[in-house]
């Protein structure tokens, strides 16, 4: 191919928004010449680079938009440390069917059990499945809602929170809400009901939710909606860090060996 033809083709690809193909054209042409592949295979390979780049970009965008506090993908979660976890359910959740079915997930258990870690890992899987995902602490969401109301932007914010395919609400229970806070959170959850999935992590049993929301009638209504069609994942084991440090203490020290 002449230099002029190469430049023209690259410009055409760019004009068509095929920037990966434009970038890879020269290398792919060289490779095709060297390996002697036909036009058809050459085109398949070149278009595949564009598709792959787009998939990577969209995953990165989803992950950025989800605002995870830390990136803790599935591979970093040690399943052998949690033998009580329902592995089949956990693997099913990673597949994302619950999001397609607008089901909720509630992780309940002690502090340090790995609930947030699992929620982030499943959130990343949801992003891989191209679901619009958002991670937020309950406290953070309530504050955002209160601020939005003060600025007369409440409806717009609620609509944004309704549009996510998966809304992860971390740490329900550590901080009780004001009456206004509970009502606003209730509003978001009521609007999402049967429209999108909510994943909640909490250290509380259901009987204690009234302490956080205040009003027993509203709490009952909320629980009714949240637990309808929900997967409840109970995590009754001890803190992962505690278990790890106990294990460390139990290990014979390396420098104890006699020389
Ligand atoms: P929780 O949200 O239940 O309080 P976290 O998810 O914050 O607990 O877990 C506490 C710490 O222990 C985190 O650093 C987390 O990454 C780690 N952790 C918990 N469980 C596991 C596990 N099974 N494999 C690897 N790390 C874990
Ligand atoms: Mg947590």
Short mmCIF file of C-alpha atoms and ligand atoms in Angstrom, two decimals:
data_model
loop_
_atom_site.label_atom_id
_atom_site.label_comp_id
_atom_site.label_asym_id
_atom_site.label_seq_id
_atom_site.Cartn_x
_atom_site.Cartn_y
_atom_site.Cartn_z
CA UNK A 1 0.00 0.00 0.00
CA UNK A 2 1.33 3.46 -0.84
CA UNK A 3 1.86 6.01 1.92
CA UNK A 4 -0.88 8.16 0.41
CA UNK A 5 -3.37 5.27 0.49
CA UNK A 6 -2.42 4.42 4.08
CA UNK A 7 -2.96 8.01 5.22
CA UNK A 8 -6.30 8.23 3.41
CA UNK A 9 -7.51 4.97 4.89
CA UNK A 10 -6.44 5.99 8.39
CA UNK A 11 -8.31 9.28 7.97
CA UNK A 12 -11.42 7.40 6.81
CA UNK A 13 -11.32 5.09 9.81
CA UNK A 14 -10.98 8.07 12.11
CA UNK A 15 -13.88 9.86 10.42
CA UNK A 16 -15.95 6.71 11.00
CA UNK A 17 -14.92 6.69 14.66
CA UNK A 18 -12.89 3.52 14.19
CA UNK A 19 -9.82 4.82 15.97
CA UNK A 20 -8.45 1.43 16.98
CA UNK A 21 -8.60 0.26 13.38
CA UNK A 22 -6.84 3.45 12.30
CA UNK A 23 -4.15 2.88 14.93
CA UNK A 24 -3.66 -0.80 14.12
CA UNK A 25 -3.90 -0.53 10.33
CA UNK A 26 -0.22 -0.22 9.54
CA UNK A 27 0.84 -3.08 11.86
CA UNK A 28 -1.98 -5.33 10.70
CA UNK A 29 -1.11 -4.71 7.04
CA UNK A 30 2.51 -5.62 7.70
CA UNK A 31 1.51 -8.75 9.58
CA UNK A 32 -0.92 -9.75 6.83
CA UNK A 33 1.79 -9.40 4.20
CA UNK A 34 4.24 -11.44 6.28
CA UNK A 35 1.85 -14.25 7.07
CA UNK A 36 0.16 -14.17 3.68
CA UNK A 37 -3.44 -14.15 5.00
CA UNK A 38 -6.31 -13.21 2.70
CA UNK A 39 -8.47 -10.05 2.69
CA UNK A 40 -11.19 -11.76 4.67
CA UNK A 41 -8.93 -12.80 7.56
CA UNK A 42 -7.20 -9.44 7.51
CA UNK A 43 -10.52 -7.64 7.90
CA UNK A 44 -11.66 -9.98 10.65
CA UNK A 45 -8.47 -9.34 12.63
CA UNK A 46 -8.58 -5.58 12.12
CA UNK A 47 -12.25 -5.25 13.12
CA UNK A 48 -11.64 -7.50 16.14
CA UNK A 49 -9.11 -4.97 17.49
CA UNK A 50 -11.80 -2.27 17.33
CA UNK A 51 -14.36 -4.46 19.11
CA UNK A 52 -11.88 -5.39 21.81
CA UNK A 53 -10.87 -1.78 22.42
CA UNK A 54 -14.52 -0.76 22.66
CA UNK A 55 -15.31 -3.53 25.14
CA UNK A 56 -12.32 -2.46 27.28
CA UNK A 57 -13.33 1.20 27.14
CA UNK A 58 -16.89 0.47 28.10
CA UNK A 59 -15.80 -1.74 31.03
CA UNK A 60 -13.46 0.99 32.24
CA UNK A 61 -16.24 3.57 31.94
CA UNK A 62 -18.71 1.39 33.85
CA UNK A 63 -16.13 0.81 36.61
CA UNK A 64 -15.32 4.53 36.80
CA UNK A 65 -18.99 5.45 36.99
CA UNK A 66 -19.64 2.83 39.69
CA UNK A 67 -17.30 4.74 42.05
CA UNK A 68 -16.03 1.70 43.93
CA UNK A 69 -13.95 2.82 46.94
CA UNK A 70 -11.31 0.21 46.04
CA UNK A 71 -11.01 -2.19 43.14
CA UNK A 72 -11.35 -5.66 44.65
CA UNK A 73 -12.09 -8.08 41.84
CA UNK A 74 -13.38 -11.61 42.30
CA UNK A 75 -9.92 -13.18 42.12
CA UNK A 76 -8.86 -11.30 45.26
CA UNK A 77 -11.64 -12.84 47.37
CA UNK A 78 -10.36 -15.97 49.10
CA UNK A 79 -13.23 -18.44 48.99
CA UNK A 80 -11.35 -20.97 51.11
CA UNK A 81 -11.50 -18.50 54.02
CA UNK A 82 -15.31 -18.56 54.06
CA UNK A 83 -16.42 -22.23 54.00
CA UNK A 84 -19.88 -21.25 55.27
CA UNK A 85 -20.57 -19.12 52.16
CA UNK A 86 -23.14 -20.58 49.75
CA UNK A 87 -20.72 -20.90 46.84
CA UNK A 88 -23.33 -21.88 44.32
CA UNK A 89 -25.36 -18.79 45.06
CA UNK A 90 -22.25 -16.61 45.00
CA UNK A 91 -21.22 -17.93 41.57
CA UNK A 92 -24.78 -17.45 40.32
CA UNK A 93 -24.72 -13.87 41.53
CA UNK A 94 -21.48 -13.30 39.60
CA UNK A 95 -23.37 -14.30 36.44
CA UNK A 96 -25.76 -11.37 36.96
CA UNK A 97 -29.13 -13.10 36.44
CA UNK A 98 -30.44 -11.43 39.59
CA UNK A 99 -29.90 -8.04 37.90
CA UNK A 100 -31.82 -9.16 34.81
CA UNK A 101 -34.64 -10.32 37.13
CA UNK A 102 -34.54 -7.13 39.26
CA UNK A 103 -33.84 -9.13 42.39
CA UNK A 104 -32.08 -7.73 45.43
CA UNK A 105 -29.19 -9.13 47.44
CA UNK A 106 -28.64 -8.58 51.15
CA UNK A 107 -25.32 -9.51 52.77
CA UNK A 108 -25.66 -9.60 56.51
CA UNK A 109 -22.95 -10.43 59.00
CA UNK A 110 -20.33 -9.16 61.40
CA UNK A 111 -17.94 -6.39 60.66
CA UNK A 112 -14.88 -7.67 58.78
CA UNK A 113 -16.67 -10.70 57.31
CA UNK A 114 -15.92 -9.53 53.76
CA UNK A 115 -19.38 -8.16 52.85
CA UNK A 116 -18.05 -4.99 51.23
CA UNK A 117 -15.36 -6.98 49.43
CA UNK A 118 -17.97 -9.37 47.99
CA UNK A 119 -20.25 -6.47 47.02
CA UNK A 120 -17.40 -4.76 45.15
CA UNK A 121 -16.36 -8.01 43.46
CA UNK A 122 -19.95 -8.63 42.33
CA UNK A 123 -20.25 -4.99 41.29
CA UNK A 124 -17.20 -5.39 39.04
CA UNK A 125 -18.75 -8.54 37.56
CA UNK A 126 -21.92 -6.52 36.91
CA UNK A 127 -19.81 -3.90 35.07
CA UNK A 128 -18.27 -6.70 32.99
CA UNK A 129 -21.80 -7.74 32.07
CA UNK A 130 -22.36 -4.13 30.99
CA UNK A 131 -24.85 -3.26 33.75
CA UNK A 132 -24.96 0.36 34.94
CA UNK A 133 -23.68 -0.03 38.47
CA UNK A 134 -23.26 2.38 41.37
CA UNK A 135 -21.62 1.78 44.73
CA UNK A 136 -22.39 4.16 47.58
CA UNK A 137 -22.48 3.95 51.36
CA UNK A 138 -25.92 4.38 52.90
CA UNK A 139 -24.60 7.34 54.81
CA UNK A 140 -23.14 8.91 51.64
CA UNK A 141 -26.37 8.45 49.72
CA UNK A 142 -28.50 9.95 52.48
CA UNK A 143 -26.21 12.98 52.64
CA UNK A 144 -26.35 13.39 48.86
CA UNK A 145 -30.16 13.22 48.97
CA UNK A 146 -30.42 15.79 51.78
CA UNK A 147 -28.09 18.16 49.91
CA UNK A 148 -30.01 17.68 46.67
CA UNK A 149 -33.26 18.53 48.42
CA UNK A 150 -31.75 21.74 49.77
CA UNK A 151 -30.66 22.64 46.25
CA UNK A 152 -34.05 21.65 44.79
CA UNK A 153 -32.42 18.89 42.75
CA UNK A 154 -33.95 15.97 44.63
CA UNK A 155 -36.13 14.55 41.86
CA UNK A 156 -33.28 14.65 39.40
CA UNK A 157 -30.97 12.80 41.82
CA UNK A 158 -33.61 10.20 42.64
CA UNK A 159 -34.17 9.58 38.93
CA UNK A 160 -30.41 9.09 38.49
CA UNK A 161 -30.41 6.52 41.29
CA UNK A 162 -33.41 4.77 39.79
CA UNK A 163 -31.69 4.34 36.43
CA UNK A 164 -28.79 2.19 37.66
CA UNK A 165 -29.23 -1.49 36.92
CA UNK A 166 -27.49 -2.32 40.20
CA UNK A 167 -27.33 -0.01 43.21
CA UNK A 168 -24.95 -1.21 45.93
CA UNK A 169 -25.71 0.30 49.34
CA UNK A 170 -22.85 -0.38 51.68
CA UNK A 171 -22.93 -0.31 55.48
CA UNK A 172 -26.52 -0.15 56.49
CA UNK A 173 -26.68 0.01 60.24
CA UNK A 174 -23.52 1.72 61.42
CA UNK A 175 -25.09 5.17 61.54
CA UNK A 176 -28.79 5.77 62.22
CA UNK A 177 -30.51 8.24 59.90
CA UNK A 178 -32.43 11.37 60.74
CA UNK A 179 -36.15 11.22 60.01
CA UNK A 180 -35.57 13.15 56.80
CA UNK A 181 -32.69 10.84 55.85
CA UNK A 182 -34.77 7.68 56.31
CA UNK A 183 -37.65 9.10 54.32
CA UNK A 184 -35.38 10.05 51.42
CA UNK A 185 -33.67 6.65 51.38
CA UNK A 186 -37.07 5.01 51.53
CA UNK A 187 -38.13 7.08 48.52
CA UNK A 188 -35.16 5.90 46.43
CA UNK A 189 -35.73 2.27 47.36
CA UNK A 190 -39.47 2.50 46.77
CA UNK A 191 -38.87 4.03 43.32
CA UNK A 192 -36.44 1.25 42.41
CA UNK A 193 -38.80 -1.46 43.56
CA UNK A 194 -39.10 -4.08 40.80
CA UNK A 195 -37.27 -1.75 38.39
CA UNK A 196 -33.68 -2.48 39.37
CA UNK A 197 -31.55 -4.47 41.79
CA UNK A 198 -30.32 -3.25 45.13
CA UNK A 199 -27.44 -4.92 46.95
CA UNK A 200 -27.16 -4.08 50.63
CA UNK A 201 -24.44 -4.91 53.13
CA UNK A 202 -25.40 -4.72 56.77
CA UNK A 203 -24.25 -5.78 60.21
CA UNK A 204 -27.85 -5.79 61.44
CA UNK A 205 -30.46 -8.51 61.61
CA UNK A 206 -33.81 -7.50 60.09
CA UNK A 207 -35.31 -7.11 63.57
CA UNK A 208 -32.88 -4.26 64.23
CA UNK A 209 -33.56 -2.23 61.09
CA UNK A 210 -36.11 -0.08 62.91
CA UNK A 211 -33.24 1.32 65.00
CA UNK A 212 -31.69 2.73 61.84
CA UNK A 213 -34.82 3.96 60.10
CA UNK A 214 -36.68 5.08 63.20
CA UNK A 215 -40.26 4.62 62.07
CA UNK A 216 -41.43 0.98 62.52
CA UNK A 217 -44.22 1.26 59.91
CA UNK A 218 -41.87 2.61 57.26
CA UNK A 219 -39.23 0.02 58.15
CA UNK A 220 -41.76 -2.78 57.74
CA UNK A 221 -42.82 -1.40 54.34
CA UNK A 222 -39.20 -1.08 53.29
CA UNK A 223 -38.25 -4.58 54.40
CA UNK A 224 -41.27 -5.96 52.65
CA UNK A 225 -40.17 -4.43 49.35
CA UNK A 226 -36.47 -5.16 49.75
CA UNK A 227 -36.77 -8.78 50.80
CA UNK A 228 -39.43 -9.65 48.24
CA UNK A 229 -37.55 -11.57 45.53
CA UNK A 230 -34.24 -11.10 47.37
CA UNK A 231 -31.25 -13.34 47.89
CA UNK A 232 -30.30 -13.14 51.54
CA UNK A 233 -26.65 -14.08 52.03
CA UNK A 234 -25.88 -14.56 55.67
CA UNK A 235 -22.21 -14.23 56.61
CA UNK A 236 -22.10 -15.42 60.23
CA UNK A 237 -18.35 -16.07 60.31
CA UNK A 238 -15.71 -14.04 62.19
CA UNK A 239 -13.76 -11.13 60.79
CA UNK A 240 -11.37 -12.17 58.02
CA UNK A 241 -8.59 -9.96 59.37
CA UNK A 242 -9.04 -11.37 62.86
CA UNK A 243 -8.87 -14.91 61.52
CA UNK A 244 -5.75 -14.03 59.51
CA UNK A 245 -3.95 -12.46 62.45
CA UNK A 246 -4.85 -15.40 64.70
CA UNK A 247 -3.46 -17.72 62.03
CA UNK A 248 -0.27 -15.64 61.85
CA UNK A 249 0.14 -15.86 65.62
CA UNK A 250 -0.35 -19.62 65.54
CA UNK A 251 2.42 -20.07 62.93
CA UNK A 252 5.91 -21.04 64.13
CA UNK A 253 8.20 -18.07 63.51
CA UNK A 254 10.70 -18.53 60.69
CA UNK A 255 13.60 -17.10 62.66
CA UNK A 256 13.10 -19.66 65.44
CA UNK A 257 14.95 -22.41 63.59
CA UNK A 258 18.05 -23.74 65.33
CA UNK A 259 21.25 -23.29 63.44
P1 LIG B 1 -17.19 -6.10 56.00
O1 LIG B 1 -17.66 -5.21 54.90
O2 LIG B 1 -17.98 -7.35 56.15
O3 LIG B 1 -17.05 -5.37 57.30
P2 LIG B 1 -14.75 -6.11 54.46
O4 LIG B 1 -15.25 -6.54 53.13
O5 LIG B 1 -14.44 -4.66 54.62
O6 LIG B 1 -15.72 -6.59 55.63
O7 LIG B 1 -13.47 -6.99 54.81
C1 LIG B 1 -12.48 -6.57 55.74
C2 LIG B 1 -11.09 -6.77 55.12
O8 LIG B 1 -10.83 -8.15 54.96
C3 LIG B 1 -10.99 -6.15 53.74
O9 LIG B 1 -9.68 -5.66 53.56
C4 LIG B 1 -11.25 -7.32 52.81
O10 LIG B 1 -10.62 -7.13 51.56
C5 LIG B 1 -10.64 -8.47 53.59
N1 LIG B 1 -11.35 -9.74 53.33
C6 LIG B 1 -12.47 -10.16 53.95
N2 LIG B 1 -12.81 -11.40 53.54
C7 LIG B 1 -11.87 -11.76 52.63
C8 LIG B 1 -11.66 -12.95 51.85
N3 LIG B 1 -12.48 -14.02 51.93
N4 LIG B 1 -10.60 -12.97 51.01
C9 LIG B 1 -9.74 -11.91 50.95
N5 LIG B 1 -9.89 -10.79 51.66
C10 LIG B 1 -10.93 -10.70 52.50
MG1 LIG B 2 -18.14 -3.21 54.97
#
